[in-house]
Amino acid sequence: MKGIKILERILIAIPTMLAIAILVFVLMRIMPGDPVDKMMGESGNVSIEEVQALEKEFHLDLPLFEQLKIFVIGIFHGDLGISFQERRSVWDIIIERVPATIELALGALIFSLIVAMPIGIISAVKQNSLIDRLGTAFAFLGISAPAFWLGIILIIVFAVNFNILPVYGRVAFAYKPIHITGMYVLDSILSLNWPALKDSLLHLILPSISLGAAQAAVITRILRSSMLEVLRADYVTLARTKGLSEYVVITKHALRNALIPTVTVIGLQIGMLLGGNMIIETIFGWPGLGRLVVTSIFNRDFPVVQGSVMFYALIYVTANLIVDILYTYLNPRTTI
């Protein structure tokens, strides 16, 4: 039964992604700016024949509906088109950039969990204490502070004033590890390149904190609220009356049930980390998918923007599906 429900969710996701693809296709075409002008550059020595040849090469001379038809047919054949600027497959470009984005998202997620889990649990257990009030203040600060502002502040403090952390790129050129997965931290470990590992981690710190601070604040608030509700439940009181230690009561009985709504939020946060990192990647010169989208929008590189948005949509759909499955595992009474 659960397998059928999962299959239904996947089938429902297909028209959703198709609608997103059509929407971004139309929006890109109505934006001001001519992609042919961007491809030709600022040169004034361009003939009409050259312009027409480019328009024909990328089907820009066809009516909008015909262009959309070609795009949709390409999607069903796994073809996202050819980049206007780089003149190569959009899939190849996305695959090159995805490892950097995944690495940054994982760094931000790990940071958010390391910060949020203990603060959320302790704040609930020590309700109304100084620790609880400090945790609440941190949550409000994390939610209120824009990621780009926090990133700039971190750059000023740790790079400009103290000069202890790098602020641009993923790794110094001299330490670039052998390409295995495309994720430099993992590649450094697999190739036993410890200098590259150290440098990769140093480059990862500031963008991870900037991207993960808001997520840490959200997870802290959700986990604290869930823990407070669970700690008042009868089965927790019963566990205490049986003489179980407070550590066992909190970790085995309270935390598992409190994680049910928290896992849902974490799953949605993963989608946000992967899809909402454009500004952070631009600020820190992180060569990921988010920075690629920003550059492609300015260059009016329609296929790259369309393909990237489709990829982001796939990430969100997959993340939500995984969350639903985990939710069912944590709470067997719930069906997908």
Short mmCIF file of C-alpha atoms in Angstrom, two decimals:
data_model
loop_
_atom_site.label_atom_id
_atom_site.label_comp_id
_atom_site.label_asym_id
_atom_site.label_seq_id
_atom_site.Cartn_x
_atom_site.Cartn_y
_atom_site.Cartn_z
CA MET A 1 0.00 0.00 0.00
CA LYS A 2 2.78 2.42 0.90
CA GLY A 3 4.55 1.62 -2.37
CA ILE A 4 1.42 2.56 -4.29
CA LYS A 5 1.14 5.83 -2.36
CA ILE A 6 4.75 6.67 -3.14
CA LEU A 7 4.18 5.92 -6.83
CA GLU A 8 1.13 8.22 -6.75
CA ARG A 9 3.20 11.06 -5.29
CA ILE A 10 5.81 10.60 -8.02
CA LEU A 11 3.16 10.66 -10.74
CA ILE A 12 1.61 13.80 -9.24
CA ALA A 13 5.02 15.47 -9.26
CA ILE A 14 5.40 15.09 -13.04
CA PRO A 15 2.71 17.63 -14.06
CA THR A 16 3.90 19.92 -11.26
CA MET A 17 7.43 20.01 -12.65
CA LEU A 18 6.10 20.42 -16.19
CA ALA A 19 4.04 23.43 -15.07
CA ILE A 20 7.14 24.94 -13.43
CA ALA A 21 9.11 24.40 -16.64
CA ILE A 22 6.47 26.14 -18.75
CA LEU A 23 6.23 29.02 -16.28
CA VAL A 24 9.97 29.69 -16.23
CA PHE A 25 10.08 29.37 -20.03
CA VAL A 26 7.45 32.08 -20.44
CA LEU A 27 8.92 34.37 -17.77
CA MET A 28 12.38 34.25 -19.33
CA ARG A 29 10.95 35.24 -22.72
CA ILE A 30 9.03 38.25 -21.40
CA MET A 31 12.01 39.63 -19.49
CA PRO A 32 13.71 42.61 -21.15
CA GLY A 33 16.96 41.91 -22.96
CA ASP A 34 17.93 40.03 -26.10
CA PRO A 35 20.03 36.85 -25.71
CA VAL A 36 21.49 37.38 -29.18
CA ASP A 37 22.89 40.74 -28.08
CA LYS A 38 24.52 39.02 -25.12
CA MET A 39 26.00 36.33 -27.36
CA MET A 40 27.38 38.90 -29.79
CA GLY A 41 28.84 41.01 -27.00
CA GLU A 42 29.42 44.70 -27.29
CA SER A 43 30.85 44.51 -30.79
CA GLY A 44 29.19 46.84 -33.29
CA ASN A 45 30.54 44.98 -36.34
CA VAL A 46 27.80 42.36 -36.45
CA SER A 47 25.91 41.77 -39.65
CA ILE A 48 22.21 41.01 -39.92
CA GLU A 49 23.12 37.63 -41.43
CA GLU A 50 25.13 36.68 -38.32
CA VAL A 51 22.25 37.68 -36.04
CA GLN A 52 19.78 35.66 -38.10
CA ALA A 53 22.11 32.66 -38.10
CA LEU A 54 22.30 32.71 -34.30
CA GLU A 55 18.55 33.07 -33.96
CA LYS A 56 18.05 30.10 -36.28
CA GLU A 57 20.67 28.00 -34.48
CA PHE A 58 18.89 28.35 -31.14
CA HIS A 59 15.33 28.41 -32.58
CA LEU A 60 14.82 32.02 -31.48
CA ASP A 61 13.38 32.85 -34.89
CA LEU A 62 10.40 30.55 -34.30
CA PRO A 63 7.08 31.60 -32.71
CA LEU A 64 6.94 31.32 -28.93
CA PHE A 65 4.64 28.30 -29.02
CA GLU A 66 7.02 26.41 -31.33
CA GLN A 67 9.94 27.20 -29.02
CA LEU A 68 7.93 25.91 -26.06
CA LYS A 69 7.04 22.75 -27.99
CA ILE A 70 10.73 22.05 -28.70
CA PHE A 71 11.59 22.68 -25.04
CA VAL A 72 8.89 20.35 -23.66
CA ILE A 73 9.73 17.57 -26.13
CA GLY A 74 13.38 17.93 -25.13
CA ILE A 75 12.48 17.53 -21.45
CA PHE A 76 10.73 14.21 -22.09
CA HIS A 77 13.82 13.06 -23.98
CA GLY A 78 16.15 14.17 -21.19
CA ASP A 79 17.51 17.06 -23.27
CA LEU A 80 17.60 20.48 -21.59
CA GLY A 81 19.09 22.20 -24.60
CA ILE A 82 22.35 23.93 -25.43
CA SER A 83 23.71 26.89 -23.49
CA PHE A 84 23.66 30.13 -25.47
CA GLN A 85 26.91 31.31 -23.89
CA GLU A 86 28.98 28.14 -23.58
CA ARG A 87 27.58 26.32 -26.65
CA ARG A 88 27.41 22.96 -24.89
CA SER A 89 24.85 20.74 -23.18
CA VAL A 90 22.99 22.30 -20.25
CA TRP A 91 23.05 18.92 -18.51
CA ASP A 92 26.86 18.87 -18.64
CA ILE A 93 27.04 22.38 -17.17
CA ILE A 94 24.61 21.54 -14.36
CA ILE A 95 26.39 18.30 -13.49
CA GLU A 96 29.67 20.23 -13.21
CA ARG A 97 28.17 22.74 -10.77
CA VAL A 98 25.98 20.47 -8.65
CA PRO A 99 28.77 18.95 -6.47
CA ALA A 100 29.78 22.41 -5.24
CA THR A 101 26.18 23.26 -4.37
CA ILE A 102 25.65 19.93 -2.60
CA GLU A 103 28.84 20.39 -0.62
CA LEU A 104 27.79 23.87 0.52
CA ALA A 105 24.25 22.67 1.36
CA LEU A 106 25.62 19.76 3.39
CA GLY A 107 28.01 22.10 5.21
CA ALA A 108 25.14 24.45 6.06
CA LEU A 109 22.90 21.55 7.12
CA ILE A 110 25.57 20.04 9.38
CA PHE A 111 26.21 23.45 10.95
CA SER A 112 22.48 24.02 11.53
CA LEU A 113 22.00 20.58 13.13
CA ILE A 114 25.08 20.88 15.34
CA VAL A 115 23.77 24.20 16.65
CA ALA A 116 20.02 23.57 16.66
CA MET A 117 19.77 20.08 18.17
CA PRO A 118 21.47 20.74 21.54
CA ILE A 119 19.99 24.24 21.88
CA GLY A 120 16.47 23.03 21.09
CA ILE A 121 16.65 20.07 23.47
CA ILE A 122 18.28 21.96 26.36
CA SER A 123 15.94 24.92 25.95
CA ALA A 124 12.94 22.61 26.31
CA VAL A 125 14.35 20.65 29.23
CA LYS A 126 15.46 23.86 31.01
CA GLN A 127 12.38 25.88 30.11
CA ASN A 128 12.47 29.55 31.18
CA SER A 129 16.09 29.24 32.30
CA LEU A 130 18.92 31.51 31.14
CA ILE A 131 19.89 28.89 28.53
CA ASP A 132 16.33 28.84 27.22
CA ARG A 133 16.21 32.63 26.93
CA LEU A 134 19.58 32.73 25.15
CA GLY A 135 18.41 30.00 22.78
CA THR A 136 15.23 31.94 22.03
CA ALA A 137 17.27 35.09 21.39
CA PHE A 138 19.55 33.15 19.03
CA ALA A 139 16.54 31.79 17.15
CA PHE A 140 15.03 35.24 16.67
CA LEU A 141 18.39 36.65 15.58
CA GLY A 142 18.97 33.82 13.11
CA ILE A 143 15.54 34.18 11.56
CA SER A 144 15.72 37.98 11.39
CA ALA A 145 19.24 38.35 9.97
CA PRO A 146 19.30 38.12 6.14
CA ALA A 147 21.81 35.59 4.85
CA PHE A 148 23.59 38.12 2.61
CA TRP A 149 23.97 40.57 5.52
CA LEU A 150 25.34 37.86 7.80
CA GLY A 151 27.75 36.77 5.07
CA ILE A 152 29.10 40.29 4.66
CA ILE A 153 29.49 40.70 8.44
CA LEU A 154 31.39 37.41 8.66
CA ILE A 155 33.67 38.50 5.81
CA ILE A 156 34.43 41.79 7.55
CA VAL A 157 35.13 40.15 10.91
CA PHE A 158 36.97 36.95 10.01
CA ALA A 159 38.61 37.88 6.71
CA VAL A 160 39.18 41.64 6.77
CA ASN A 161 39.78 42.30 10.46
CA PHE A 162 41.32 39.02 11.67
CA ASN A 163 42.40 37.52 8.32
CA ILE A 164 41.92 33.95 9.52
CA LEU A 165 39.42 32.57 6.99
CA PRO A 166 39.25 32.70 3.17
CA VAL A 167 36.20 34.24 1.57
CA TYR A 168 36.32 33.36 -2.13
CA GLY A 169 36.10 30.08 -3.99
CA ARG A 170 36.23 26.51 -2.74
CA VAL A 171 39.95 25.91 -2.35
CA ALA A 172 43.27 27.58 -3.10
CA PHE A 173 44.57 26.64 -6.55
CA ALA A 174 47.68 24.98 -5.10
CA TYR A 175 45.58 22.62 -2.95
CA LYS A 176 42.93 21.60 -5.46
CA PRO A 177 42.32 17.84 -4.92
CA ILE A 178 42.03 15.14 -7.56
CA HIS A 179 38.55 15.14 -9.07
CA ILE A 180 36.61 12.09 -7.90
CA THR A 181 33.14 13.22 -6.82
CA GLY A 182 33.47 16.94 -7.39
CA MET A 183 33.00 17.63 -3.67
CA TYR A 184 36.39 18.85 -2.55
CA VAL A 185 36.13 17.81 1.11
CA LEU A 186 35.21 14.25 0.17
CA ASP A 187 37.74 14.13 -2.67
CA SER A 188 40.48 15.28 -0.28
CA ILE A 189 39.61 12.47 2.13
CA LEU A 190 39.43 9.83 -0.59
CA SER A 191 42.78 10.90 -2.04
CA LEU A 192 44.35 11.31 1.45
CA ASN A 193 45.22 14.90 0.59
CA TRP A 194 45.17 16.44 4.08
CA PRO A 195 46.39 19.96 3.10
CA ALA A 196 43.55 20.11 0.53
CA LEU A 197 41.09 18.88 3.18
CA LYS A 198 42.13 21.61 5.60
CA ASP A 199 41.93 24.33 2.96
CA SER A 200 38.57 23.07 1.65
CA LEU A 201 37.10 23.11 5.14
CA LEU A 202 38.39 26.62 5.78
CA HIS A 203 36.77 27.85 2.56
CA LEU A 204 33.53 26.11 3.54
CA ILE A 205 33.13 27.63 7.02
CA LEU A 206 31.87 31.15 6.28
CA PRO A 207 29.40 30.33 3.48
CA SER A 208 28.06 27.38 5.50
CA ILE A 209 27.41 29.56 8.53
CA SER A 210 25.84 32.30 6.41
CA LEU A 211 23.53 29.83 4.67
CA GLY A 212 22.79 27.64 7.68
CA ALA A 213 22.14 30.24 10.40
CA ALA A 214 18.49 30.82 9.48
CA GLN A 215 17.89 27.08 9.14
CA ALA A 216 19.46 26.50 12.56
CA ALA A 217 17.12 29.07 14.07
CA VAL A 218 14.04 27.49 12.49
CA ILE A 219 15.00 23.96 13.57
CA THR A 220 15.74 25.21 17.10
CA ARG A 221 12.28 26.73 17.47
CA ILE A 222 10.47 23.70 16.02
CA LEU A 223 12.45 21.19 18.10
CA ARG A 224 11.96 23.20 21.31
CA SER A 225 8.21 23.46 20.77
CA SER A 226 7.93 19.75 19.95
CA MET A 227 10.01 18.76 22.97
CA LEU A 228 7.91 20.91 25.31
CA GLU A 229 4.74 19.25 24.06
CA VAL A 230 6.18 15.74 24.32
CA LEU A 231 7.68 16.26 27.78
CA ARG A 232 4.17 16.94 29.10
CA ALA A 233 2.80 13.71 27.63
CA ASP A 234 1.59 10.90 29.89
CA TYR A 235 4.00 8.29 28.54
CA VAL A 236 6.97 10.52 29.47
CA THR A 237 5.59 10.91 32.99
CA LEU A 238 5.14 7.13 33.16
CA ALA A 239 8.72 6.57 32.03
CA ARG A 240 9.95 8.81 34.84
CA THR A 241 7.83 7.05 37.45
CA LYS A 242 9.41 3.75 36.39
CA GLY A 243 12.72 5.15 37.58
CA LEU A 244 14.36 5.60 34.21
CA SER A 245 17.19 8.10 34.11
CA GLU A 246 16.44 11.56 32.76
CA TYR A 247 18.88 10.95 29.89
CA VAL A 248 16.96 7.82 28.77
CA VAL A 249 13.61 9.56 29.15
CA ILE A 250 14.71 12.50 27.01
CA THR A 251 16.64 10.65 24.31
CA LYS A 252 14.63 7.44 23.97
CA HIS A 253 11.07 8.53 24.74
CA ALA A 254 10.81 12.29 24.23
CA LEU A 255 13.28 13.07 21.45
CA ARG A 256 12.11 10.41 18.99
CA ASN A 257 8.53 11.66 19.12
CA ALA A 258 9.63 15.29 19.04
CA LEU A 259 11.58 14.57 15.86
CA ILE A 260 8.40 13.77 13.91
CA PRO A 261 7.54 17.42 13.06
CA THR A 262 11.21 18.39 13.16
CA VAL A 263 12.15 15.94 10.39
CA THR A 264 9.48 17.49 8.18
CA VAL A 265 11.01 20.92 8.67
CA ILE A 266 14.55 19.63 8.12
CA GLY A 267 13.50 18.02 4.84
CA LEU A 268 12.01 21.29 3.62
CA GLN A 269 15.14 23.12 4.78
CA ILE A 270 17.29 20.82 2.63
CA GLY A 271 15.33 21.92 -0.42
CA MET A 272 15.78 25.55 0.62
CA LEU A 273 19.51 25.08 1.17
CA LEU A 274 19.95 23.64 -2.32
CA GLY A 275 17.62 26.06 -4.06
CA GLY A 276 18.05 29.25 -2.06
CA ASN A 277 21.81 29.62 -2.09
CA MET A 278 22.15 31.95 -5.08
CA ILE A 279 23.06 35.08 -3.12
CA ILE A 280 25.49 33.28 -0.81
CA GLU A 281 27.27 31.58 -3.71
CA THR A 282 27.57 34.94 -5.46
CA ILE A 283 28.92 36.73 -2.36
CA PHE A 284 31.54 34.08 -1.65
CA GLY A 285 32.39 33.32 -5.29
CA TRP A 286 31.25 29.74 -4.78
CA PRO A 287 31.11 28.08 -8.22
CA GLY A 288 27.86 26.23 -7.68
CA LEU A 289 24.50 26.01 -9.37
CA GLY A 290 23.10 29.09 -7.63
CA ARG A 291 25.85 31.34 -8.94
CA LEU A 292 25.42 29.81 -12.38
CA VAL A 293 21.72 30.75 -12.36
CA VAL A 294 22.47 34.35 -11.39
CA THR A 295 25.07 34.68 -14.14
CA SER A 296 22.79 33.02 -16.69
CA ILE A 297 19.91 35.35 -15.87
CA PHE A 298 22.09 38.38 -16.54
CA ASN A 299 23.35 36.77 -19.76
CA ARG A 300 19.81 35.80 -20.83
CA ASP A 301 20.99 32.22 -21.20
CA PHE A 302 17.49 30.76 -21.36
CA PRO A 303 18.35 27.03 -21.54
CA VAL A 304 20.64 27.15 -18.50
CA VAL A 305 18.09 29.00 -16.36
CA GLN A 306 15.29 26.67 -17.47
CA GLY A 307 17.36 23.55 -16.84
CA SER A 308 18.53 24.78 -13.43
CA VAL A 309 14.98 25.59 -12.32
CA MET A 310 13.89 22.12 -13.42
CA PHE A 311 16.71 20.64 -11.37
CA TYR A 312 15.70 22.70 -8.33
CA ALA A 313 12.10 21.53 -8.75
CA LEU A 314 13.29 17.93 -8.84
CA ILE A 315 15.23 18.50 -5.61
CA TYR A 316 12.18 19.91 -3.84
CA VAL A 317 9.93 17.07 -5.00
CA THR A 318 12.48 14.44 -3.96
CA ALA A 319 13.08 16.09 -0.58
CA ASN A 320 9.36 16.19 0.17
CA LEU A 321 8.95 12.55 -0.83
CA ILE A 322 11.82 11.48 1.44
CA VAL A 323 10.34 13.52 4.29
CA ASP A 324 6.99 11.78 3.87
CA ILE A 325 8.66 8.37 4.00
CA LEU A 326 10.70 9.28 7.12
CA TYR A 327 7.60 10.75 8.74
CA THR A 328 5.80 7.44 8.26
CA TYR A 329 8.75 5.55 9.73
CA LEU A 330 8.90 7.76 12.83
CA ASN A 331 5.13 7.70 13.26
CA PRO A 332 3.75 4.33 12.06
CA ARG A 333 0.17 5.56 12.61
CA THR A 334 0.64 7.99 9.71
CA THR A 335 0.20 6.87 6.10
CA ILE A 336 1.84 8.61 3.15
#
